[in-house]
XYZ file of C-alpha atoms in Angstrom:
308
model
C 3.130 5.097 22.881
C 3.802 8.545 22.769
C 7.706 8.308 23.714
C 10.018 6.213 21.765
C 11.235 3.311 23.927
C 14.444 0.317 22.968
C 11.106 -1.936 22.878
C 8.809 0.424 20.153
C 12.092 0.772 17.612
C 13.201 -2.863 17.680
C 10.371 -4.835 18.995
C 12.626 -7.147 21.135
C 10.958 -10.212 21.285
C 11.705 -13.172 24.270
C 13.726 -16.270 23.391
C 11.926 -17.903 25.491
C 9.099 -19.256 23.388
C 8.362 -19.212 20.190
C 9.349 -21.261 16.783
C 12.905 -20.533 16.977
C 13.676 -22.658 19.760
C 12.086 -26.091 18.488
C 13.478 -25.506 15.146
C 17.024 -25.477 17.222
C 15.660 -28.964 19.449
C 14.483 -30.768 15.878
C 17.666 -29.874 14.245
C 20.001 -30.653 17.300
C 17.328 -34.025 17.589
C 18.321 -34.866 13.273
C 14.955 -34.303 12.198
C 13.669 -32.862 8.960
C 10.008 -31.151 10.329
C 8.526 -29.964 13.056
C 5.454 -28.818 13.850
C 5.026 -24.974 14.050
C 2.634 -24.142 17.816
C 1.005 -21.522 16.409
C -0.418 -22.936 13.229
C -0.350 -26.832 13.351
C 1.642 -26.925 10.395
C 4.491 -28.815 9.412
C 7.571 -27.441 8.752
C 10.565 -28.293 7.324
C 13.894 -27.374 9.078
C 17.434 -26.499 7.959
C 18.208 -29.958 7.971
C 16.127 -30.884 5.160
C 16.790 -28.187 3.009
C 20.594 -28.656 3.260
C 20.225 -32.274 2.417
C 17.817 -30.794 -1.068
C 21.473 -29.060 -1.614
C 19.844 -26.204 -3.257
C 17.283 -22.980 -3.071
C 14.001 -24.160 -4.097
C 12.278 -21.156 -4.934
C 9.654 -20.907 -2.346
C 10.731 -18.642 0.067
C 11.111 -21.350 3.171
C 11.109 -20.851 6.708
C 14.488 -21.874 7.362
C 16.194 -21.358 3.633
C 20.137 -21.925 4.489
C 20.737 -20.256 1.543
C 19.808 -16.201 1.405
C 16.740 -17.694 -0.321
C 18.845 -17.496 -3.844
C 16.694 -18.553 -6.107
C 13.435 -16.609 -4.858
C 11.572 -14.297 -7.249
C 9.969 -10.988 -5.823
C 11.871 -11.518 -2.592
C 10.692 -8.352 -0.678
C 7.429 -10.244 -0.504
C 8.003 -13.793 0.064
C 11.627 -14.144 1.852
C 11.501 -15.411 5.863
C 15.496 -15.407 6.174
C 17.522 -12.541 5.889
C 18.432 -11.781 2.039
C 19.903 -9.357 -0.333
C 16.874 -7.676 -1.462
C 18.742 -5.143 -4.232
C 22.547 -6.098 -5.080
C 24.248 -2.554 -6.366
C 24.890 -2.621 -9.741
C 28.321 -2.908 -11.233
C 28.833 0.377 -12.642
C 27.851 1.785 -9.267
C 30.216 5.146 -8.931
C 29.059 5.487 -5.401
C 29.448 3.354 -1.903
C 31.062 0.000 -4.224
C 31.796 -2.741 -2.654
C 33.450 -4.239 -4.958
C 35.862 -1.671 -4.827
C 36.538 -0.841 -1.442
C 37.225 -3.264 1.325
C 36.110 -1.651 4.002
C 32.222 -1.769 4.209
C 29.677 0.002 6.182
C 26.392 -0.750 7.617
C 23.528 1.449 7.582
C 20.588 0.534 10.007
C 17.727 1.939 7.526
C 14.041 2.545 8.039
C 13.462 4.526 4.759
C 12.763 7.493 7.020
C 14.075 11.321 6.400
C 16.809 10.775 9.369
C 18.127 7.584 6.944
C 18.413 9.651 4.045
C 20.135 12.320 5.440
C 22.270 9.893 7.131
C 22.787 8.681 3.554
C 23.639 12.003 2.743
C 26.131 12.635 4.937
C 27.382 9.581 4.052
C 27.766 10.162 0.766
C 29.814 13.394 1.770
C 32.142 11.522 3.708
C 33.040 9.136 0.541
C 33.512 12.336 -1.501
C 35.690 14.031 0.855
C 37.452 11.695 2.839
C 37.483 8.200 2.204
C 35.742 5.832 0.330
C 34.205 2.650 1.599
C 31.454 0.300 0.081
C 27.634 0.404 2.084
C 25.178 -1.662 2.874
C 21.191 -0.907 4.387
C 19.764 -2.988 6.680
C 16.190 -2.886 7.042
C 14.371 -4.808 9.765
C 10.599 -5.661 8.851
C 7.434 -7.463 9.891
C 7.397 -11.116 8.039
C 3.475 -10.927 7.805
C 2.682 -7.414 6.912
C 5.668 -7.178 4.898
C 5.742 -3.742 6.308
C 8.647 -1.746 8.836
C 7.328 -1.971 12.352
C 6.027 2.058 13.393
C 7.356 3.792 10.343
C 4.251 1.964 8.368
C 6.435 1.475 5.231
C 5.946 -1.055 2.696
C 9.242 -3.147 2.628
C 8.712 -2.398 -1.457
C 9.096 1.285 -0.803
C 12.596 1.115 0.801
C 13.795 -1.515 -1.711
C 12.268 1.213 -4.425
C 14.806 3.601 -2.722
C 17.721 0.871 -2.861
C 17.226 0.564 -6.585
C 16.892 4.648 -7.103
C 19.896 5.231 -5.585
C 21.661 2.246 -6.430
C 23.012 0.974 -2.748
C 22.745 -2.879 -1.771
C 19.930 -3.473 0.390
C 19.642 -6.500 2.905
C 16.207 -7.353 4.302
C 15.712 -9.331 7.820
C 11.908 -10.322 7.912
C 10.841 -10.283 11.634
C 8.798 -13.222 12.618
C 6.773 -12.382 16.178
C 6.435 -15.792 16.363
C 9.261 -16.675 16.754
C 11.295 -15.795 19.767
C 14.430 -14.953 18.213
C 16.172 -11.786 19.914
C 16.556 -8.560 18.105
C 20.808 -9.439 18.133
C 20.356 -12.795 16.864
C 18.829 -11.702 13.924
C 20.498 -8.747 12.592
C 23.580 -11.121 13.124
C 22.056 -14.003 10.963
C 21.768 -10.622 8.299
C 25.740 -9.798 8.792
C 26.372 -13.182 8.091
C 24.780 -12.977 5.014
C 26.540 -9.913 3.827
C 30.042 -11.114 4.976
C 28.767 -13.913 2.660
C 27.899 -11.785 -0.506
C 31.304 -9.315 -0.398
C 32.333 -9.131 -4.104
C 36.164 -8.876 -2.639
C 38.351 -11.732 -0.649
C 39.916 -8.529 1.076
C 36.127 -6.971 1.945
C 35.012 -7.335 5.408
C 32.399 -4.883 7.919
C 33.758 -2.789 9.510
C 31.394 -0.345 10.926
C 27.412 -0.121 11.983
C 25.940 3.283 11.042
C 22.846 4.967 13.331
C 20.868 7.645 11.729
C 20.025 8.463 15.604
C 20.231 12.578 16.566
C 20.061 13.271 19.937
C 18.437 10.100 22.549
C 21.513 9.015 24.561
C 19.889 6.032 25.966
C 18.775 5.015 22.342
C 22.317 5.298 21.490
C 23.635 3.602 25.018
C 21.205 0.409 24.205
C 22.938 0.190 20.700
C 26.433 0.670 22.248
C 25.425 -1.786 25.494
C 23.742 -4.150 22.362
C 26.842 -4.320 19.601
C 30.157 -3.852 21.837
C 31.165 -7.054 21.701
C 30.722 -7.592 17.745
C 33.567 -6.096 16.714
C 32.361 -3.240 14.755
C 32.711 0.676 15.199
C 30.008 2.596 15.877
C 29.132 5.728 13.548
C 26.414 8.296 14.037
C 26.148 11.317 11.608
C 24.135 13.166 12.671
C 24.578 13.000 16.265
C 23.854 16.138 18.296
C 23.924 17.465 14.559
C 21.595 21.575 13.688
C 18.047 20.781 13.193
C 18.819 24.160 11.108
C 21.731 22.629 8.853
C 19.870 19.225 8.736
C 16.680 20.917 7.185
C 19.082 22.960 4.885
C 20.519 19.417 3.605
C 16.640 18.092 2.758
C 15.890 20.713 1.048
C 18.943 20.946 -1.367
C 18.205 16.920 -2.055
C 14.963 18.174 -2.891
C 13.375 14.988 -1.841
C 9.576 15.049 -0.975
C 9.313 13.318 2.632
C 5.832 12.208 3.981
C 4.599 11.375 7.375
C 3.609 8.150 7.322
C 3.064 7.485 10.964
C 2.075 9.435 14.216
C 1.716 9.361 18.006
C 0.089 12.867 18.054
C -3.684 14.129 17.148
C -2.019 17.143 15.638
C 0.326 15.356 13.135
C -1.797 13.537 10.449
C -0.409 10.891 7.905
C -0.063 11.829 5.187
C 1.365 15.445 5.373
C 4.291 16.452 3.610
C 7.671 17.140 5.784
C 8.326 20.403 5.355
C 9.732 23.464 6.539
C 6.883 25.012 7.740
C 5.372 21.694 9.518
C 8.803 21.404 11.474
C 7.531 24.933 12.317
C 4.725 23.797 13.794
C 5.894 21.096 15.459
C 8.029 23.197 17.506
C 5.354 25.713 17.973
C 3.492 22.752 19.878
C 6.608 21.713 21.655
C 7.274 18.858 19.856
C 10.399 17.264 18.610
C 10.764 19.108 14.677
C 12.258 15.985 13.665
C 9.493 13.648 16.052
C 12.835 12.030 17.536
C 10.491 11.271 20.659
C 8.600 8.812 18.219
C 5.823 11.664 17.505
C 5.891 11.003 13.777
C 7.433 9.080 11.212
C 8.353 9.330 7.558
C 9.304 8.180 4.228
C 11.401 9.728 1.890
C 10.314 9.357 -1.949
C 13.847 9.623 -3.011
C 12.493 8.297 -6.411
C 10.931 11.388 -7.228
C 14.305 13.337 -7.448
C 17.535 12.337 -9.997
C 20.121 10.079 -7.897
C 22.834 12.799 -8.511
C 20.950 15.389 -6.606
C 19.156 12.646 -4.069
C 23.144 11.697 -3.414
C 24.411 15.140 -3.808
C 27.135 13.704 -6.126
C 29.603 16.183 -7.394
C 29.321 16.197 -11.034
């Protein structure tokens, strides 16, 4: 597509069909397998691995338990899981000591970062509060639906600038709503806070200017009892390309909806140049382009603009 739709950023999938609903039947019916339509395999559910009492190791279907005891987990897990936990001499975004706790929706795109950024800011200035990313993904390819990034990448950002990271793998097969699963990931943050006191208390949006992008989220979330936060809303293309370039983080396109914007180019100040010279979004808000920012190239103090 060459405009960026609800459907093409979440890939909202029917409830319908799908494994998700005979996984609920053969766990309502007591059963410990079903068999999955797609490949003829058998499956264990939730049941069975509750009654095993523990994490096995294996990255399961239906793991009850933030698959725990799984090695490499940005490859193998298939429920949502902490994919980097911050580190406990983490002097930024702690939630171990803060009790409020944010949520940032993350794709490991430029927009996130700065969102990061100006999150970081508000810690510094105002008030400090612990944060989480969220990244949605693509259970087979491993990689984040349009943005074309290896899961590894954004949990390689995580661990550069030491902020927790949870993961939901996105099964297409499975006919679980876009809500249902980012809730199952809540859930497992709620169930990770460090502090009795901790709790979420507010989704962050790294979206800039697409009111019906932000309406869908608002329409989506109202009823979950968060606030809603948005940077960089209606925020200076100007100022925002100021802020990249004093991170000094190299961002590359990694996806595109346009002839004229090839993969692999650097983000720069000159290419949002020419974006806007062929009357395109300088940011590709309209879904022209995507990107990934290699915030591993740059020192977290600067990536973080921490105040020494």
């Amino acid at each position: 597509t060459t405009s960026l739709g609800v459907g093409d950023i979440e890939d909202l999938v029917s409830e319908d069909q799908g494994f998700a609903k005979i996984h609920e039947e053969a766990c309502r019916e007591g059963k410990q397998m079903y068999t999955d339509p797609e490949s003829g395999y058998s499956v264990f559910t939730e049941l069975a691995h509750k009654e095993r009492g523990f994490c096995c190791g294996s990255g399961c279907r239906h793991c009850p338990y933030s698959h725990e005891n799984v090695k490499n987990k940005e490859q193998r897990i298939q429920q949502p899981a902490i994919l980097y936990p911050q580190s406990e001499s983490a002097n930024l975004f702690s939630w171990k000591d803060n009790a409020e706790v944010k949520v940032l929706f993350d794709s490991g795109g430029k927009d996130s970062f700065l969102t990061i950024r100006a999150l970081a800011k508000s810690y510094q200035k105002e008030k400090p509060f612990g944060l989480v990313l969220l990244t949605t993904f693509d259970a087979t390819s491993r990689n984040i639906a349009h943005q074309n990034i290896p899961i590894d990448d954004v949990v390689r950002q995580a661990k550069h600038m030491d902020i927790t990271l949870l993961g939901i793998p996105h099964h297409r097969a499975s006919g679980e709503t876009y809500i249902s699963k980012v809730k199952r990931g809540l859930e497992v943050v709620e169930k990770n806070l460090p502090r009795s006191d901790s709790k979420i208390t507010t989704m962050v949006f790294g979206d800039l200017h697409l009111e019906h992008i932000k309406d869908w989220r608002e329409n989506t979330f109202k009823n979950a009892g968060y606030q809603m936060e948005y940077p960089l809303w209606k925020a200076d293309y100007g100022e925002l390309l100021n802020d990249l370039e004093e991170s000094q983080v190299p961002c590359f396109i990694t996806g595109s909806t346009k002839d004229q914007v090839k993969v692999g180019t650097q983000y720069t100040r000159e290419f949002y140049q020419q974006m806007v010279a062929a009357k395109l979004d300088g940011f590709g808000e309209n879904g022209e382009f995507h990107s990934l920012a290699k915030v591993w190239e740059v020192p977290r103090a600067i990536v973080l603009g921490i105040q020494q």
